[in-house]
Short mmCIF file of C-alpha atoms and ligand atoms in Angstrom, two decimals:
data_model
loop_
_atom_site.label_atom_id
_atom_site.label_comp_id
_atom_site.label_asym_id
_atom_site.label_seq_id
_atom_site.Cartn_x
_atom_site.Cartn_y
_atom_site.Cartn_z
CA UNK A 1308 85.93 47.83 130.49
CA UNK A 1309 87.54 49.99 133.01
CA UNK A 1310 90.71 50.00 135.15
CA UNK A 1311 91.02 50.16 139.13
CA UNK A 1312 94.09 49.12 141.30
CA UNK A 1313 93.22 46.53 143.62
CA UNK A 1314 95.85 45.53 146.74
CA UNK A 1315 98.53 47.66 143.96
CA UNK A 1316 97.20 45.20 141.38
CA UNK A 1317 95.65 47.03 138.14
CA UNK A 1318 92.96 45.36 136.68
CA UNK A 1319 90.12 45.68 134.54
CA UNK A 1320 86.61 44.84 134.75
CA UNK A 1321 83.45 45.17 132.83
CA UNK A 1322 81.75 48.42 134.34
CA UNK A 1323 79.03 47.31 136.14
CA UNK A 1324 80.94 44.54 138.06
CA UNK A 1325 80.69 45.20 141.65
CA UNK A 1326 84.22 45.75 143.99
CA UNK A 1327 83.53 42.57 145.21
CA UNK A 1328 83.63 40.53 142.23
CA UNK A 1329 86.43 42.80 141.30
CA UNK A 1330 88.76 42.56 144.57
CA UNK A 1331 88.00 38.48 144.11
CA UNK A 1332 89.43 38.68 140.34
CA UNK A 1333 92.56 40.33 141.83
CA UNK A 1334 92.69 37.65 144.08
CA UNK A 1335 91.57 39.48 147.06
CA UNK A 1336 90.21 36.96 149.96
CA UNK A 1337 87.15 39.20 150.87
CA UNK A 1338 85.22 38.00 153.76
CA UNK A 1339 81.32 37.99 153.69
CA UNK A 1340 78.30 36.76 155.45
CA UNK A 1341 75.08 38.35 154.23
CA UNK A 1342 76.40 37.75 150.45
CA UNK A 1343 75.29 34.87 148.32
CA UNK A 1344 76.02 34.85 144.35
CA UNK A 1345 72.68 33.17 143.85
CA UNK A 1346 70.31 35.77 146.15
CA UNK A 1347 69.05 39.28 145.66
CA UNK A 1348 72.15 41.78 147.73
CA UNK A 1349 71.68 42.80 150.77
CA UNK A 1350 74.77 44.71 151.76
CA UNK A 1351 73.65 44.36 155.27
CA UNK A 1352 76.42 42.77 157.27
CA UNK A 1353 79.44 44.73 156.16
CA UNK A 1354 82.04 42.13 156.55
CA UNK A 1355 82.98 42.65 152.99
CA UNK A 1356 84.29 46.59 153.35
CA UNK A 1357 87.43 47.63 151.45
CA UNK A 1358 89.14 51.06 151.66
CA UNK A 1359 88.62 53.13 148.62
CA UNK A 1360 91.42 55.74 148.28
CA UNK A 1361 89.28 59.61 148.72
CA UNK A 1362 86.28 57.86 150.43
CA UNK A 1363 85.83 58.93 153.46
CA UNK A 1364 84.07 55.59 154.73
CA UNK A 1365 85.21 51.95 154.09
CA UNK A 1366 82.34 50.89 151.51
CA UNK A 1367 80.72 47.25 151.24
CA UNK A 1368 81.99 45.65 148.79
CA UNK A 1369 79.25 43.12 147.40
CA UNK A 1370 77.09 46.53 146.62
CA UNK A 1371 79.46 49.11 145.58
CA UNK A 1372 79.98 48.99 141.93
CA UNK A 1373 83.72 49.12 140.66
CA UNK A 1374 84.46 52.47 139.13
CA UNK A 1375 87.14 53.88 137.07
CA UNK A 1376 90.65 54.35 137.94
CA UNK A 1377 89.49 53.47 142.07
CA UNK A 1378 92.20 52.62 144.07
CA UNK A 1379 91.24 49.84 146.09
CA UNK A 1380 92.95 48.46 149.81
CA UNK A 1381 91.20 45.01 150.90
CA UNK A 1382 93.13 44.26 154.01
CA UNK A 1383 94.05 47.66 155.23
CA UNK A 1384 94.22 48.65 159.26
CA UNK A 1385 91.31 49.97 159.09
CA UNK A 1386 89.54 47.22 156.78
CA UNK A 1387 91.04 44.77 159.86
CA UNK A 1388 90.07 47.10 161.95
CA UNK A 1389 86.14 47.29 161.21
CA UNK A 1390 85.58 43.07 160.44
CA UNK A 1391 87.00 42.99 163.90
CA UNK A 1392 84.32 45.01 165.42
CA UNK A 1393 81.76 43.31 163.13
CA UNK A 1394 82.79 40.08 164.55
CA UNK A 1395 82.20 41.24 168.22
CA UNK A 1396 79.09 42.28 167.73
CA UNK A 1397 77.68 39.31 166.23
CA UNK A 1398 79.63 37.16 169.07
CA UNK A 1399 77.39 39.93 171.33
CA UNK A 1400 74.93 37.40 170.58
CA UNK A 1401 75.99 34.14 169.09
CA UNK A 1402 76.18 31.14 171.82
CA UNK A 1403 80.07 30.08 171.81
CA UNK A 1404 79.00 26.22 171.50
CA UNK A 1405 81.16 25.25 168.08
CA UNK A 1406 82.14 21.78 169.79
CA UNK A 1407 78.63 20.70 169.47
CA UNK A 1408 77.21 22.53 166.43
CA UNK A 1409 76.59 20.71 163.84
CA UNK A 1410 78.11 23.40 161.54
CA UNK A 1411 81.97 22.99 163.00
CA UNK A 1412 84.28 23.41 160.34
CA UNK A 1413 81.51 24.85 158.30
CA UNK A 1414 80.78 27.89 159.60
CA UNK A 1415 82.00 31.32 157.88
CA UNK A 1416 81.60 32.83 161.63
CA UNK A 1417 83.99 30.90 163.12
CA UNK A 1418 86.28 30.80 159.87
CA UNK A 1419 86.58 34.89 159.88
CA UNK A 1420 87.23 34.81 163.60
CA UNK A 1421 89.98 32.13 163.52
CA UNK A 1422 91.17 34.51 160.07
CA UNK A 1423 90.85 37.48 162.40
CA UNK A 1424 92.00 36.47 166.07
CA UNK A 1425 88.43 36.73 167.08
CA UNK A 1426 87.95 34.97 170.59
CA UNK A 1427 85.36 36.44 172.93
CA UNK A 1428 83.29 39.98 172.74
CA UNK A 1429 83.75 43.58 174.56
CA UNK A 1430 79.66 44.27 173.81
CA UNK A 1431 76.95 42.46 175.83
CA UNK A 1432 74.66 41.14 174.02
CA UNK A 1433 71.02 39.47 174.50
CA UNK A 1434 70.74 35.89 173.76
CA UNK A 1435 67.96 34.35 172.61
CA UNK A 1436 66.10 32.05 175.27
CA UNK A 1437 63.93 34.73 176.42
CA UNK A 1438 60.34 34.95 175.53
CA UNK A 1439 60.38 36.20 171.97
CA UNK A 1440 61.85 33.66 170.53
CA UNK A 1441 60.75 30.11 170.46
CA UNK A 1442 63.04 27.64 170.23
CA UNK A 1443 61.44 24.90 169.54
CA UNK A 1444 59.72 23.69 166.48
CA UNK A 1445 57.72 20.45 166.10
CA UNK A 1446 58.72 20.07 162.35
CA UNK A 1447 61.17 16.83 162.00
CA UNK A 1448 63.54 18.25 159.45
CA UNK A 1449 64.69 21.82 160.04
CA UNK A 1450 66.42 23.34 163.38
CA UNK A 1451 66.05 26.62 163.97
CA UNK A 1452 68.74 28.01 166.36
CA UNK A 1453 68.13 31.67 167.57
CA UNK A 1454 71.42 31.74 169.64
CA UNK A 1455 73.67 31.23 166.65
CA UNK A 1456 71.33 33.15 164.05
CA UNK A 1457 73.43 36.10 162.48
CA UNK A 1458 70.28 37.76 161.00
CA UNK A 1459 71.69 37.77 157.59
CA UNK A 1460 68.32 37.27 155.95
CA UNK A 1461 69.70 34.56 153.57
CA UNK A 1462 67.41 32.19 154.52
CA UNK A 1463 64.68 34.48 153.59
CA UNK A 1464 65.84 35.82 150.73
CA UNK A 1465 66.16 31.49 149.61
CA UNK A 1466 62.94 31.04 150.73
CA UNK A 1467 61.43 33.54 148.46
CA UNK A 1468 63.95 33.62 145.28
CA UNK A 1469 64.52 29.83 145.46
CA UNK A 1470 61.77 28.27 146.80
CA UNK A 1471 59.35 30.89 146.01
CA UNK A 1472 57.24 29.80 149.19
CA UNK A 1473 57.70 33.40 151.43
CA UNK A 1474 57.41 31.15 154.49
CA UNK A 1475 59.42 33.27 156.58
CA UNK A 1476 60.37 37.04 157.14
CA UNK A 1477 62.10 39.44 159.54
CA UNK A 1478 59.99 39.70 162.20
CA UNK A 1479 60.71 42.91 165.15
CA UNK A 1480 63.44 44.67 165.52
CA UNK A 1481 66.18 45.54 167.16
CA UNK A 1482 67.24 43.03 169.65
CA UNK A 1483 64.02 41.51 169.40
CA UNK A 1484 64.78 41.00 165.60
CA UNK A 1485 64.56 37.17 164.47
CA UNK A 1486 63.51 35.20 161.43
CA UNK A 1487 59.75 34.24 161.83
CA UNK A 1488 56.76 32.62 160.02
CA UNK A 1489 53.78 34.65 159.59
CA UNK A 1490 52.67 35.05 163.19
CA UNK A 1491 55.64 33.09 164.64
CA UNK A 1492 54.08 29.86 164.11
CA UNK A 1493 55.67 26.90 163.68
CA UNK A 1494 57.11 26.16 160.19
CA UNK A 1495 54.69 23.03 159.48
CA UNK A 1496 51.48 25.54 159.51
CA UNK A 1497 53.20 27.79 156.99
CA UNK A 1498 53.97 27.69 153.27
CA UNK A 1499 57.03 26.34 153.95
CA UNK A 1500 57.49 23.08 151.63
CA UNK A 1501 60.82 21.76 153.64
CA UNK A 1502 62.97 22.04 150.69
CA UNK A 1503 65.91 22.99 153.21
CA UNK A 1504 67.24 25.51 150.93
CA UNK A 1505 67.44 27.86 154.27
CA UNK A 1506 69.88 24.94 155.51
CA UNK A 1507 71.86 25.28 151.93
CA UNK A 1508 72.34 28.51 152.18
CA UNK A 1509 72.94 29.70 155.90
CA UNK A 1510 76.60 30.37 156.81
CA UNK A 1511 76.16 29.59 160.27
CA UNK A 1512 74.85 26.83 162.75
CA UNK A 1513 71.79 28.41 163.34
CA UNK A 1514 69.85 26.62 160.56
CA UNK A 1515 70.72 22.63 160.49
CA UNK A 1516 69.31 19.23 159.35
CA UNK A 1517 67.19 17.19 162.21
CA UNK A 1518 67.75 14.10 160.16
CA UNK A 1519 71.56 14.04 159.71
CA UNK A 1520 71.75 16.12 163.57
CA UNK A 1521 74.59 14.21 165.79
CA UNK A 1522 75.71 12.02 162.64
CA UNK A 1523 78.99 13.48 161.87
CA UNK A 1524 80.27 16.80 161.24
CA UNK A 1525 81.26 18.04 157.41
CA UNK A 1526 84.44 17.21 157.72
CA UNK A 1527 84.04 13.92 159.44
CA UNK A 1528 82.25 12.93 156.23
CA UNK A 1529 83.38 11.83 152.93
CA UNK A 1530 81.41 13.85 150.05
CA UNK A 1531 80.10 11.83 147.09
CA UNK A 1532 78.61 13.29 143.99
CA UNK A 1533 75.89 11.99 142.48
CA UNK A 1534 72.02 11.82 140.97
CA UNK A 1535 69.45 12.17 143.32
CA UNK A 1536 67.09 9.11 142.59
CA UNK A 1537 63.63 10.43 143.62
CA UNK A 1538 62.11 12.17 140.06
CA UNK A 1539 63.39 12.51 136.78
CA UNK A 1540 64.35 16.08 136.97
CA UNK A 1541 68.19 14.23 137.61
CA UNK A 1542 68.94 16.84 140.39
CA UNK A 1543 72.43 16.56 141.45
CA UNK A 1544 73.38 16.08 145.13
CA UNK A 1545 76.38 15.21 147.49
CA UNK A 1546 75.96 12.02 150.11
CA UNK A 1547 77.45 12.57 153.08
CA UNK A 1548 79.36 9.83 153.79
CA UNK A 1549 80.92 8.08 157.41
CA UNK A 1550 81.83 4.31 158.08
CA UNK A 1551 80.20 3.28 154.80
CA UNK A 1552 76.58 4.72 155.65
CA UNK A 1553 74.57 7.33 154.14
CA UNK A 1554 74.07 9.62 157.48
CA UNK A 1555 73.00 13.10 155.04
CA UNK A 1556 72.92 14.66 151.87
CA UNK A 1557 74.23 18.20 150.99
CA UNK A 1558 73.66 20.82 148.36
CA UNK A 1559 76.43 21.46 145.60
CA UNK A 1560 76.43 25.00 143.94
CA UNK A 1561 78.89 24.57 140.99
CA UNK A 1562 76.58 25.35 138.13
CA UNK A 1563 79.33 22.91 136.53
CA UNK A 1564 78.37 20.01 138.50
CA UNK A 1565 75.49 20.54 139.13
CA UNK A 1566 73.90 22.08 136.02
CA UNK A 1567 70.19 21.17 136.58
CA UNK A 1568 69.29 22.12 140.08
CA UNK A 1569 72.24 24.25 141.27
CA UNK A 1570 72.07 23.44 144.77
CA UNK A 1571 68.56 23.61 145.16
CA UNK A 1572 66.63 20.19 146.27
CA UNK A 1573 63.26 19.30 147.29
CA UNK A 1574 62.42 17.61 151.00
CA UNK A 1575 62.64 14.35 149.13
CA UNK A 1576 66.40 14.39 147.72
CA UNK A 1577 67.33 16.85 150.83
CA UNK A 1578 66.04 14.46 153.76
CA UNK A 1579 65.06 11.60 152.47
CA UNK A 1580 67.58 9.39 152.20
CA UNK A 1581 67.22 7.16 155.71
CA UNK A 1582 66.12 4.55 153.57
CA UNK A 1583 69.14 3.68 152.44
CA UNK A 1584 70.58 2.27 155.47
CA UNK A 1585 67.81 0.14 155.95
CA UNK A 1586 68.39 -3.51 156.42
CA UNK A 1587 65.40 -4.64 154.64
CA UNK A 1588 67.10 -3.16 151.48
CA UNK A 1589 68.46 -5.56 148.52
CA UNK A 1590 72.00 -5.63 148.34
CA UNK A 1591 72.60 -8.14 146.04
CA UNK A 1592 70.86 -9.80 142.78
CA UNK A 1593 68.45 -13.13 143.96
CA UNK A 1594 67.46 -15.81 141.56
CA UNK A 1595 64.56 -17.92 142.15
CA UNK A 1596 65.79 -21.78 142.26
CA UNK A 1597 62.83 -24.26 142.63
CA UNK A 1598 60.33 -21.64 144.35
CA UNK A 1599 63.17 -20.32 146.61
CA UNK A 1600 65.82 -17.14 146.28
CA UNK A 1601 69.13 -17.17 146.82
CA UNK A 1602 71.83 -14.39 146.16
CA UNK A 1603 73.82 -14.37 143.22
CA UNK A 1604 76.74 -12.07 141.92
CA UNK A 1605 76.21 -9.66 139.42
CA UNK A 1606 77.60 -11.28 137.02
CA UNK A 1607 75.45 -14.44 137.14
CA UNK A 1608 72.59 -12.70 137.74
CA UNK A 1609 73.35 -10.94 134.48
CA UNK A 1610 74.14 -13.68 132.58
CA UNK A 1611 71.16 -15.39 133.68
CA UNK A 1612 68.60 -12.87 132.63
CA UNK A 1613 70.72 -12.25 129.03
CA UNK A 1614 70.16 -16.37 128.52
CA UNK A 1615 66.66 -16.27 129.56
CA UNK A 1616 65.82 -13.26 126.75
CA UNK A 1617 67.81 -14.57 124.13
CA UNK A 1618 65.86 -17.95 125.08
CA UNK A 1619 62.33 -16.11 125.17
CA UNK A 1620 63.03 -14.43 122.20
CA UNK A 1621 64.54 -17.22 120.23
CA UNK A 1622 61.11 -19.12 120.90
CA UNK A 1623 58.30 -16.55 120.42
CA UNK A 1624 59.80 -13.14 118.88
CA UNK A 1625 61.07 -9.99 119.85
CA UNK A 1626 57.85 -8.63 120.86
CA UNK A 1627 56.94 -11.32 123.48
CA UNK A 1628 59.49 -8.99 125.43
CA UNK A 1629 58.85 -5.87 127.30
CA UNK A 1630 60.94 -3.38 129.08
CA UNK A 1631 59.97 -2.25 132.66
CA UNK A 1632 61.51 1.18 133.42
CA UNK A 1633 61.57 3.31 136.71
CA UNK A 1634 61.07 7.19 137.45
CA UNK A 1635 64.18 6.30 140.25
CA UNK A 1636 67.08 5.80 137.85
CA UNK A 1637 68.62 8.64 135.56
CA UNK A 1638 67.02 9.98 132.25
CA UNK A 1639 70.41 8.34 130.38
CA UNK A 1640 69.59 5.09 132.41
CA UNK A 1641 65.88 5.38 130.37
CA UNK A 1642 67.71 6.31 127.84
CA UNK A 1643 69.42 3.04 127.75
CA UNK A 1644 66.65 0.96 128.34
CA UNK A 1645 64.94 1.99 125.98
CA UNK A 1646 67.95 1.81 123.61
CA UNK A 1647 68.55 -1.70 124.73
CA UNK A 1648 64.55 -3.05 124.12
CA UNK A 1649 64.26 -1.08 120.30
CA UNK A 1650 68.01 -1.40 119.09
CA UNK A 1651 69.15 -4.83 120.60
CA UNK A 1652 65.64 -6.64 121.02
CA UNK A 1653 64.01 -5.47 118.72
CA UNK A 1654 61.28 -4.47 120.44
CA UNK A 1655 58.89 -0.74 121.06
CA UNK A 1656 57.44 -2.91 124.11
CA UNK A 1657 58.99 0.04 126.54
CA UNK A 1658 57.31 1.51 129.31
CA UNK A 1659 57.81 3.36 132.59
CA UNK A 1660 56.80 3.22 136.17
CA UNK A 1661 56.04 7.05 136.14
CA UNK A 1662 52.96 6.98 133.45
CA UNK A 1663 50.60 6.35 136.48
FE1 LIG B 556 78.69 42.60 151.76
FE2 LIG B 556 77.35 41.42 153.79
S1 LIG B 556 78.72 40.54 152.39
S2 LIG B 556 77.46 43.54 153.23
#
């Protein structure tokens, strides 16, 4: 372990932990952009600098590694000072349009310039309508949008460490400098497999759902946890929420809730989920009465079908009974069908809708 004095804080760290990880354990609020705890570091955007007492320069934080006895400022003039500066330049050439993007209230951008006082830019800057970079893309789930991009590379870095598809790559330089596909083609004619991580990951507006676009804003939805239904990997996702309908689905990090996937989804659980606002959907049980259906609660339904097996297998045994089970409900929901047919039926008629 060794000892550094963060903010007049002394604390210790394993060595090897970087200033970053350090300031946050002394409960610094360090701002960054380019930095993601599941991606390779890029130390590129320098949002995160602290003062470091006999340095001459304010050093990044996210790839500096803590050292002995440093003496550590996180919020200094200086500090405020430089993430000022860093702000204006990447206003230089970020389109001012937060009342329509669909990142509002989500956006570290506009959350470090609110923390920071932030409002316009001294440098001009070239925005992005110009010839080198094409705006639109055909693909119907993924906006790219060049005026907002902050050329973080975090959507790269996704695509590659994530994903492992390499579908896209600074391309240029300079203020030519975007995020491109291998000859700037459009996404659909490269490996890119739509998983949306690039969304997941990308701190500003410039990378957004098409599907959930004009919907409702994150917080204009209400956020709830639960399985995505698609496979039975059991990945764990977050429905958006508004006037009781589904209108998108977002990513949750927290290794603790979501242990199996970590954020990461595939185009399936990340886009499609329109189907669940459909009005051809089932909403309630039906029971057939003299050729017809009609809805029933969930209790009769229940009821119904518990009569009925107890009836069949009264009559001809516990193996005139089979269980049914789906590839769409969770690996404890097999669990318990299976439970149910061998344990309470009596039964090893089980079988599954995934054994093609
Ligand atoms: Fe450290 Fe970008 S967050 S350099």
């Amino acid at each position: 372990m060794i000892s550094l004095t963060i903010d007049g804080r002394e604390i210790q760290v394993p060595r090897g932990t970087t200033l970053l990880t350090a300031c946050r354990q002394a409960g610094a609020d360090i701002p960054t952009l380019c930095y993601d705890p599941d991606l390779r570091l890029a130390g590129s955007c320098r949002m995160c600098v602290v003062e470091v007492k006999g340095r001459r320069n304010l050093v990044a934080g996210c790839v500096t590694p803590a050292e002995n006895n440093m003496v550590v400022e996180t919020e200094s003039p200086d500090v405020v000072e430089s993430r000022k500066i860093i702000l204006e330049l990447l206003l230089a050439r970020h389109k001012l349009t937060c009342h329509t993007c669909e990142s509002d209230g989500s956006c570290k951008l506009q959350d470090y310039c609110y923390r920071y006082g932030v409002t316009d830019s001294r440098f001009t800057g070239e925005f992005h309508d110009g010839p080198h970079f094409s705006k639109e893309d055909a693909n119907p789930f993924i906006k790219r949008d060049y005026d907002k991009c902050i050329m973080c590379t975090r959507c790269v870095r996704a695509c590659e460490e994530i994903t492992g598809a390499q579908a896209i790559n600074v391309m240029n330089r300079g203020h030519h400098a975007k995020i491109a596909t291998i000859f700037d083609g459009n996404l659909e004619d490269s490996p890119c497999v739509f998983c949306g991580q690039c969304i997941m990951v990308c701190p500003v507006g410039a990378l957004t759902s098409k599907v959930a676009a004009g919907k409702g804003k994150s917080y204009q939805t209400e956020k709830v946890l639960t399985t995505c239904t698609y496979c039975g990997t059991g990945c764990t996702l977050e429905l958006n929420v508004k006037d009781d309908k589904v209108v998108g689905v977002t990513s949750v990090r927290d290794e603790n809730w979501s242990p199996v996937n970590r954020g990461a989804l595939c185009v399936k659980g990340r886009f499609g989920w329109d189907f669940i606002n459909s009005s051809d959907r089932l909403t309630t049980p039906l029971i057939r009465e003299n050729g017809e259906l009609r809805p029933a609660s969930w209790d009769e339904a229940l009821d119904f079908t518990a009569a009925k097996i107890k009836e069949i297998k009264g009559e001809h045994g516990p193996d005139s009974l089979a269980m049914f089970s789906s590839a769409r409900v969770t690996n404890e929901e097999n669990y318990l069908a299976q439970k149910l047919m061998r344990a309470a039926i009596g039964t090893n008629n089980v079988d599954h809708c995934a054994r093609l």
